[in-house]
Amino acid sequence: MSLTVLMNAGPWLSVPPSGYGGIENVVATLVPALRRLGVRVVLASVGSSTLPVDERISVFADGQFSALQRPYNQVCGISQAHLAGVVRELHARDDIDLVHDHVEAVGLATLTAMGPDGPPVLHTLHWDLAKHPELYGSLDGGDRVRVNGVSAAQLARAPKALREHSVGHVHLATPLAIDAHRRPGVVKGAHVLVLGRITPGKGQDLAARLAQRVGFPLVLAGPVGPYHRPEDLAAAGHDARLNPDVRFFHDEVARYVDGDRVRWVGTVAGRDRDDLLAGARATLFPLRWEEPGGTAVVESLALGTPVVAIARGCLPELVEHGRTGLLTGDEEELGDLVLAADLVEPDECRREAAARFTPAVMARRYVALYDQLSRRSTAPTLQAA
């Protein structure tokens, strides 16, 4: 299949990101696998992105993530400026067969507003679809604009108009899943890991409280708002509390962080992150929201670490209870499940990841969707109005 796809990663972080960066990590995982299948990729990101692609376009020299803590009226033009650059590029050339967009709300709205003269668009939904009800509830992209979810559970909660534009879901992947079933196991430590941005929906406060009550060592790894290291947050002034994640950490999590039973280590990247994850007794997902995609879940399985989680959102799709993890609907039972995590075989986790969550599996699914959209957008419109 010969296709040129404009991959719109957005203006917030480089691709790949240097540390935390959910969507940007997804793009960095997908693009190399697409190129191995013969897809030509034009990446719309920031100038500091280093991912090998066929072409790059950018409006901003570097990621604008730090601006997200500022008031809306000071930052609302960032995504729009980036999308304006994408639209200018699309108007200036005729070799883009399809746009694969990953920019929340603004990407979908702007590319839909291009009308019938624009190329086909696949907009991947990476977030909670209870947001943006006015946009999602009235979407009309015709045959040109379609969306996909990152789990079936995510799409099940979507407004009717959004579901009518859906071409299905594609589970997330990780390069760690490649040949994971052939990877030797590592010696497990005593620690349990919560990996991800510290925010109310991820439930780090619950994890920390259970660790103190039940008595297991817990490591919290991830940023608090824009602060990637404990010392950076400690040095931040009172205005840092304007960020809701910073406020959540100070008000609900910090009381349990004693540096012994519960530690917050900030953002951990690269080999250090993989070693921390592979050596964990379990990864804990004390969810208080409907997790849409679960990148950290598939990474945990690929490294042979059982998942212990609240069975919300995509977790039941990704984890088989009793074989690759332990799931419950009861928050208080989570602590007991952590103690039982040793019953799950790490080899089973790795085998599951190698079969279901490799970049090649994800890329083949997206190429099939690209082909479907390309054929649909060029087919004659014969239906009655």
Coordinates of C-alpha atoms in Angstrom, one line a residue:
M1 CA 0.0 0.0 0.0
S2 CA 1.5 3.3 -1.1
L3 CA 0.2 6.1 1.2
T4 CA 1.5 9.5 2.4
V5 CA 0.0 10.2 5.9
L6 CA 0.3 13.5 7.7
M7 CA 0.7 12.5 11.3
N8 CA -0.5 15.4 13.5
A9 CA 1.1 14.9 17.0
G10 CA 0.5 18.5 18.2
P11 CA 2.5 21.3 19.7
W12 CA 2.9 20.2 23.3
L13 CA 5.9 17.8 23.5
S14 CA 8.6 16.5 21.1
V15 CA 8.3 13.1 19.5
P16 CA 9.5 11.0 21.2
P17 CA 9.2 12.9 24.5
S18 CA 12.1 13.1 26.8
G19 CA 10.0 11.7 29.7
Y20 CA 6.3 11.7 30.3
G21 CA 4.2 12.1 27.1
G22 CA 1.3 9.7 26.5
I23 CA 0.2 10.7 23.0
E24 CA 3.7 11.5 21.8
N25 CA 4.9 8.1 22.9
V26 CA 2.0 6.5 21.0
V27 CA 3.0 8.4 17.9
A28 CA 6.7 7.4 18.4
T29 CA 5.6 3.8 18.7
L30 CA 3.3 3.8 15.6
V31 CA 5.3 5.7 13.0
P32 CA 8.3 3.4 12.7
A33 CA 6.0 0.4 12.3
L34 CA 3.9 2.2 9.7
R35 CA 7.1 3.1 7.7
R36 CA 8.1 -0.6 7.7
L37 CA 4.8 -1.3 6.0
G38 CA 5.6 1.3 3.3
V39 CA 3.6 4.2 4.6
R40 CA 5.3 7.6 4.0
V41 CA 4.9 9.8 7.1
V42 CA 4.9 13.6 7.3
L43 CA 5.1 14.5 11.0
A44 CA 3.4 17.7 12.3
S45 CA 5.1 18.3 15.7
V46 CA 7.5 20.7 17.2
G47 CA 11.0 21.4 15.8
S48 CA 12.8 19.6 18.6
S49 CA 11.2 16.2 17.6
T50 CA 13.8 13.6 16.6
L51 CA 11.7 10.7 15.4
P52 CA 12.9 9.6 12.0
V53 CA 10.2 10.4 9.4
D54 CA 10.0 11.3 5.7
E55 CA 9.2 15.0 6.3
R56 CA 8.6 17.3 9.3
I57 CA 6.5 20.4 9.6
S58 CA 6.4 22.6 12.7
V59 CA 5.2 26.0 14.0
F60 CA 6.9 25.9 17.4
A61 CA 10.6 25.2 17.9
D62 CA 10.0 23.3 21.1
G63 CA 7.2 21.8 23.1
Q64 CA 4.7 24.1 24.7
F65 CA 3.6 21.7 27.5
S66 CA 4.7 24.1 30.3
A67 CA 2.2 26.7 29.1
L68 CA -0.7 24.4 30.1
Q69 CA -0.6 25.6 33.7
R70 CA -1.4 29.2 32.6
P71 CA -4.9 30.6 32.3
Y72 CA -6.8 29.6 29.2
N73 CA -6.9 33.1 27.7
Q74 CA -3.1 33.1 27.6
V75 CA -2.6 29.7 25.9
C76 CA -5.7 29.1 23.8
G77 CA -3.9 30.2 20.6
I78 CA -1.2 27.5 20.8
S79 CA -3.1 24.6 19.4
Q80 CA -4.8 26.9 16.9
A81 CA -1.5 28.2 15.7
H82 CA -0.2 24.6 15.2
L83 CA -3.4 23.6 13.4
A84 CA -3.2 26.7 11.2
G85 CA 0.2 25.5 10.1
V86 CA -1.1 22.1 9.3
V87 CA -4.0 23.5 7.2
R88 CA -1.6 25.8 5.3
E89 CA 0.5 22.7 4.5
L90 CA -2.5 20.8 3.3
H91 CA -3.6 23.7 1.1
A92 CA -0.1 24.0 -0.4
R93 CA 0.3 20.4 -1.5
D94 CA -1.7 17.6 -3.1
D95 CA 0.3 14.5 -2.1
I96 CA -1.2 14.0 1.4
D97 CA -3.5 11.0 1.1
L98 CA -4.8 11.1 4.7
V99 CA -4.4 13.0 8.0
H100 CA -4.0 11.0 11.2
D101 CA -4.8 13.5 13.9
H102 CA -4.1 13.2 17.6
V103 CA -4.8 16.7 18.9
E104 CA -7.7 16.9 21.3
A105 CA -10.8 18.7 20.2
V106 CA -9.1 21.4 18.2
G107 CA -7.7 18.9 15.7
L108 CA -11.0 17.3 15.0
A109 CA -12.9 20.7 14.8
T110 CA -10.4 22.4 12.5
L111 CA -9.9 19.4 10.1
T112 CA -13.7 18.9 9.9
A113 CA -14.2 22.6 9.1
M114 CA -12.0 22.2 6.1
G115 CA -15.0 20.8 4.3
P116 CA -15.1 18.4 1.4
D117 CA -12.0 19.7 -0.3
G118 CA -9.7 18.4 2.5
P119 CA -8.1 15.0 2.6
P120 CA -9.6 12.1 4.5
V121 CA -9.0 12.4 8.3
L122 CA -8.7 9.7 11.0
H123 CA -8.9 11.4 14.4
T124 CA -7.7 9.1 17.3
L125 CA -9.5 9.7 20.6
H126 CA -7.0 9.3 23.4
W127 CA -9.0 10.7 26.3
D128 CA -12.3 10.6 28.3
L129 CA -15.1 11.1 25.8
A130 CA -17.4 12.6 28.4
K131 CA -15.5 15.8 27.7
H132 CA -16.5 18.3 24.9
P133 CA -20.2 17.2 24.7
E134 CA -21.1 20.1 22.4
L135 CA -18.4 19.2 19.9
Y136 CA -18.8 15.4 20.1
G137 CA -22.6 15.6 20.3
S138 CA -22.9 17.6 17.0
L139 CA -20.1 16.2 14.9
D140 CA -20.7 16.0 11.2
G141 CA -17.6 15.0 9.3
G142 CA -19.5 13.4 6.3
D143 CA -17.6 10.6 4.7
R144 CA -14.3 12.4 5.0
V145 CA -13.7 12.5 8.8
R146 CA -13.8 9.4 11.0
V147 CA -12.6 8.7 14.5
N148 CA -11.2 5.7 16.3
G149 CA -11.0 4.9 20.0
V150 CA -8.2 3.2 21.9
S151 CA -10.5 0.7 23.5
A152 CA -14.1 -0.6 23.1
A153 CA -15.0 0.6 26.5
Q154 CA -14.0 4.2 25.7
L155 CA -16.2 4.3 22.6
A156 CA -19.1 2.7 24.4
R157 CA -19.4 5.9 26.5
A158 CA -19.2 8.3 23.5
P159 CA -22.1 10.5 22.4
K160 CA -24.2 9.1 19.5
A161 CA -22.8 11.5 16.9
L162 CA -19.3 10.5 17.7
R163 CA -20.1 6.7 17.7
E164 CA -21.6 7.2 14.2
H165 CA -18.3 8.5 12.9
S166 CA -16.3 5.7 14.5
V167 CA -14.4 3.0 12.6
G168 CA -13.7 1.0 15.7
H169 CA -10.9 0.9 18.2
V170 CA -7.1 0.1 18.1
H171 CA -5.5 -0.9 21.3
L172 CA -2.2 0.8 22.2
A173 CA 1.2 -0.9 21.7
T174 CA 4.7 -0.7 23.1
P175 CA 8.1 -1.6 21.5
L176 CA 8.7 -3.5 24.8
A177 CA 6.3 -6.1 23.5
I178 CA 8.5 -7.2 20.6
D179 CA 9.8 -10.7 21.4
A180 CA 8.7 -10.2 25.0
H181 CA 7.9 -13.9 25.3
R182 CA 11.6 -14.6 24.6
R183 CA 12.9 -12.1 27.2
P184 CA 14.4 -13.7 30.3
G185 CA 12.7 -12.8 33.6
V186 CA 14.3 -10.5 36.1
V187 CA 14.5 -10.8 39.9
K188 CA 11.5 -9.0 41.3
G189 CA 11.8 -6.5 44.1
A190 CA 9.4 -5.8 46.9
H191 CA 8.1 -2.5 45.5
V192 CA 4.7 -1.9 43.9
L193 CA 4.7 0.8 41.2
V194 CA 2.1 3.4 40.1
L195 CA 3.3 4.8 36.8
G196 CA 1.8 7.9 35.3
R197 CA 0.9 11.5 35.7
I198 CA -0.2 12.2 39.3
T199 CA -3.8 13.3 39.0
P200 CA -7.1 12.5 40.7
G201 CA -8.3 10.1 38.0
K202 CA -5.2 7.9 38.4
G203 CA -5.9 7.5 42.2
Q204 CA -2.4 7.9 43.6
D205 CA -4.0 9.0 46.9
L206 CA -5.8 5.7 47.2
A207 CA -2.6 3.7 46.4
A208 CA -0.6 5.6 49.0
R209 CA -3.2 5.1 51.7
L210 CA -3.5 1.4 51.0
A211 CA 0.3 1.1 51.0
Q212 CA 0.4 2.6 54.5
R213 CA -2.5 0.5 55.7
V214 CA -1.7 -2.9 54.2
G215 CA 2.1 -2.5 54.5
F216 CA 3.7 -2.7 51.0
P217 CA 6.4 -0.4 49.6
L218 CA 5.0 1.9 47.0
V219 CA 6.8 4.0 44.4
L220 CA 4.9 6.8 42.6
A221 CA 6.6 7.6 39.3
G222 CA 5.3 10.5 37.2
P223 CA 5.1 14.2 37.0
V224 CA 3.0 16.5 39.2
G225 CA 1.7 19.1 36.7
P226 CA 4.7 20.5 34.9
Y227 CA 7.1 19.4 37.7
H228 CA 9.1 16.3 36.8
R229 CA 11.3 16.1 40.0
P230 CA 10.5 16.5 43.6
E231 CA 13.0 19.3 44.0
D232 CA 11.4 21.3 41.2
L233 CA 8.0 21.1 42.9
A234 CA 9.6 21.9 46.3
A235 CA 11.1 25.1 44.8
A236 CA 7.9 26.2 43.1
G237 CA 6.1 29.1 44.6
H238 CA 2.5 29.3 45.9
D239 CA 1.2 30.0 42.4
A240 CA 2.0 26.4 41.5
R241 CA -1.2 25.4 43.3
L242 CA -3.1 27.0 40.5
N243 CA -2.4 23.8 38.7
P244 CA -5.1 21.3 39.7
D245 CA -2.7 18.3 39.8
V246 CA -0.3 20.2 42.0
R247 CA -3.2 21.0 44.3
F248 CA -4.3 17.4 44.3
F249 CA -0.8 16.2 45.2
H250 CA -0.4 18.6 48.1
D251 CA -3.9 18.1 49.5
E252 CA -4.5 14.4 49.0
V253 CA -1.2 12.5 48.3
A254 CA 1.7 14.2 50.1
R255 CA 0.4 13.3 53.6
Y256 CA 1.2 9.6 52.8
V257 CA 4.6 10.2 51.1
D258 CA 7.1 9.5 53.9
G259 CA 10.2 8.6 51.8
D260 CA 10.1 5.1 53.1
R261 CA 6.9 3.1 52.8
V262 CA 5.7 5.6 50.0
R263 CA 8.1 7.4 47.7
W264 CA 7.4 9.9 44.9
V265 CA 10.4 9.7 42.6
G266 CA 9.2 12.1 39.8
T267 CA 9.4 11.3 36.1
V268 CA 11.6 8.3 35.3
A269 CA 12.5 7.7 31.7
G270 CA 14.4 5.3 29.5
R271 CA 16.3 2.3 30.9
D272 CA 15.8 3.5 34.5
R273 CA 12.0 3.5 33.9
D274 CA 12.0 0.0 32.3
D275 CA 14.2 -1.4 35.1
L276 CA 11.9 0.1 37.8
L277 CA 8.9 -1.4 36.0
A278 CA 10.4 -4.8 35.3
G279 CA 11.6 -5.2 38.9
A280 CA 8.2 -4.3 40.5
R281 CA 6.2 -6.9 42.3
A282 CA 3.1 -5.4 40.5
T283 CA 1.9 -2.3 38.9
L284 CA -1.1 -0.8 40.6
F285 CA -3.9 1.1 38.8
P286 CA -6.2 2.4 41.5
L287 CA -8.4 4.1 38.9
R288 CA -11.1 6.7 39.7
W289 CA -12.0 7.3 36.0
E290 CA -12.7 5.2 32.9
E291 CA -9.2 4.7 31.7
P292 CA -9.3 4.9 27.9
G293 CA -6.1 3.4 26.6
G294 CA -3.7 2.1 29.3
T295 CA -0.2 2.5 27.8
A296 CA 1.3 1.7 31.2
V297 CA -0.8 -1.4 31.4
V298 CA 0.7 -2.9 28.1
E299 CA 4.2 -1.8 29.1
S300 CA 3.8 -3.6 32.4
L301 CA 2.7 -6.8 30.8
A302 CA 5.5 -6.6 28.2
L303 CA 8.1 -6.5 31.1
G304 CA 6.5 -9.4 32.9
T305 CA 4.9 -7.4 35.8
P306 CA 1.4 -8.3 36.8
V307 CA -1.3 -5.7 36.8
V308 CA -3.5 -5.1 39.9
A309 CA -6.3 -2.7 39.1
I310 CA -9.8 -1.3 39.5
A311 CA -11.7 -2.9 36.7
R312 CA -12.7 0.3 35.0
G313 CA -12.4 1.5 31.4
C314 CA -10.1 -0.5 29.2
L315 CA -8.6 -2.6 32.0
P316 CA -10.8 -5.7 31.5
E317 CA -10.0 -5.6 27.8
L318 CA -6.2 -5.6 28.4
V319 CA -5.9 -7.8 31.5
E320 CA -7.2 -11.3 32.0
H321 CA -8.1 -11.7 35.7
G322 CA -6.0 -14.5 37.3
R323 CA -3.7 -14.9 34.3
T324 CA -2.1 -11.5 33.6
G325 CA -3.3 -9.6 36.5
L326 CA -5.9 -9.2 39.3
L327 CA -9.0 -7.0 38.9
T328 CA -11.6 -5.8 41.3
G329 CA -14.4 -3.3 41.6
D330 CA -13.7 -2.7 45.3
E331 CA -11.2 -0.1 46.2
E332 CA -10.5 -1.6 49.6
E333 CA -9.8 -5.0 48.1
L334 CA -6.9 -3.6 46.1
G335 CA -4.5 -3.9 49.0
D336 CA -5.2 -7.6 49.4
L337 CA -4.8 -8.2 45.6
V338 CA -1.3 -6.6 45.7
L339 CA -0.3 -9.1 48.3
A340 CA -1.6 -11.9 46.0
A341 CA 0.1 -10.6 42.9
D342 CA 2.9 -13.2 43.2
L343 CA 0.3 -15.8 42.0
V344 CA 0.4 -14.3 38.5
E345 CA 3.2 -15.7 36.3
P346 CA 5.4 -13.0 34.7
D347 CA 5.9 -15.3 31.6
E348 CA 2.1 -15.2 31.0
C349 CA 2.2 -11.4 31.0
R350 CA 5.1 -11.4 28.5
R351 CA 3.4 -13.9 26.2
E352 CA 0.2 -11.9 26.1
A353 CA 2.0 -8.7 25.3
A354 CA 4.0 -10.3 22.5
A355 CA 0.8 -11.6 20.9
R356 CA -1.4 -8.5 21.2
F357 CA 0.5 -5.3 21.9
T358 CA 3.4 -5.0 19.5
P359 CA 3.8 -1.9 17.3
A360 CA 3.4 -4.2 14.2
V361 CA -0.1 -5.3 15.4
M362 CA -1.1 -1.7 16.0
A363 CA 0.3 -0.5 12.6
R364 CA -1.4 -3.2 10.6
R365 CA -4.7 -2.3 12.2
Y366 CA -4.2 1.4 11.3
V367 CA -3.2 0.7 7.7
A368 CA -6.5 -1.2 7.3
L369 CA -8.4 1.8 8.6
Y370 CA -6.4 4.2 6.3
D371 CA -7.4 2.0 3.4
Q372 CA -11.0 1.9 4.5
L373 CA -11.1 5.7 4.8
S374 CA -9.3 6.3 1.5
R375 CA -11.7 4.1 -0.4
R376 CA -14.8 5.6 1.3
S377 CA -13.7 9.2 0.6
T378 CA -13.2 8.5 -3.1
A379 CA -16.2 6.4 -3.7
P380 CA -19.2 8.0 -5.5
T381 CA -21.9 9.4 -3.3
L382 CA -25.0 7.4 -4.4
Q383 CA -27.0 7.4 -1.3
A384 CA -30.3 9.3 -1.2
A385 CA -30.4 12.3 1.1

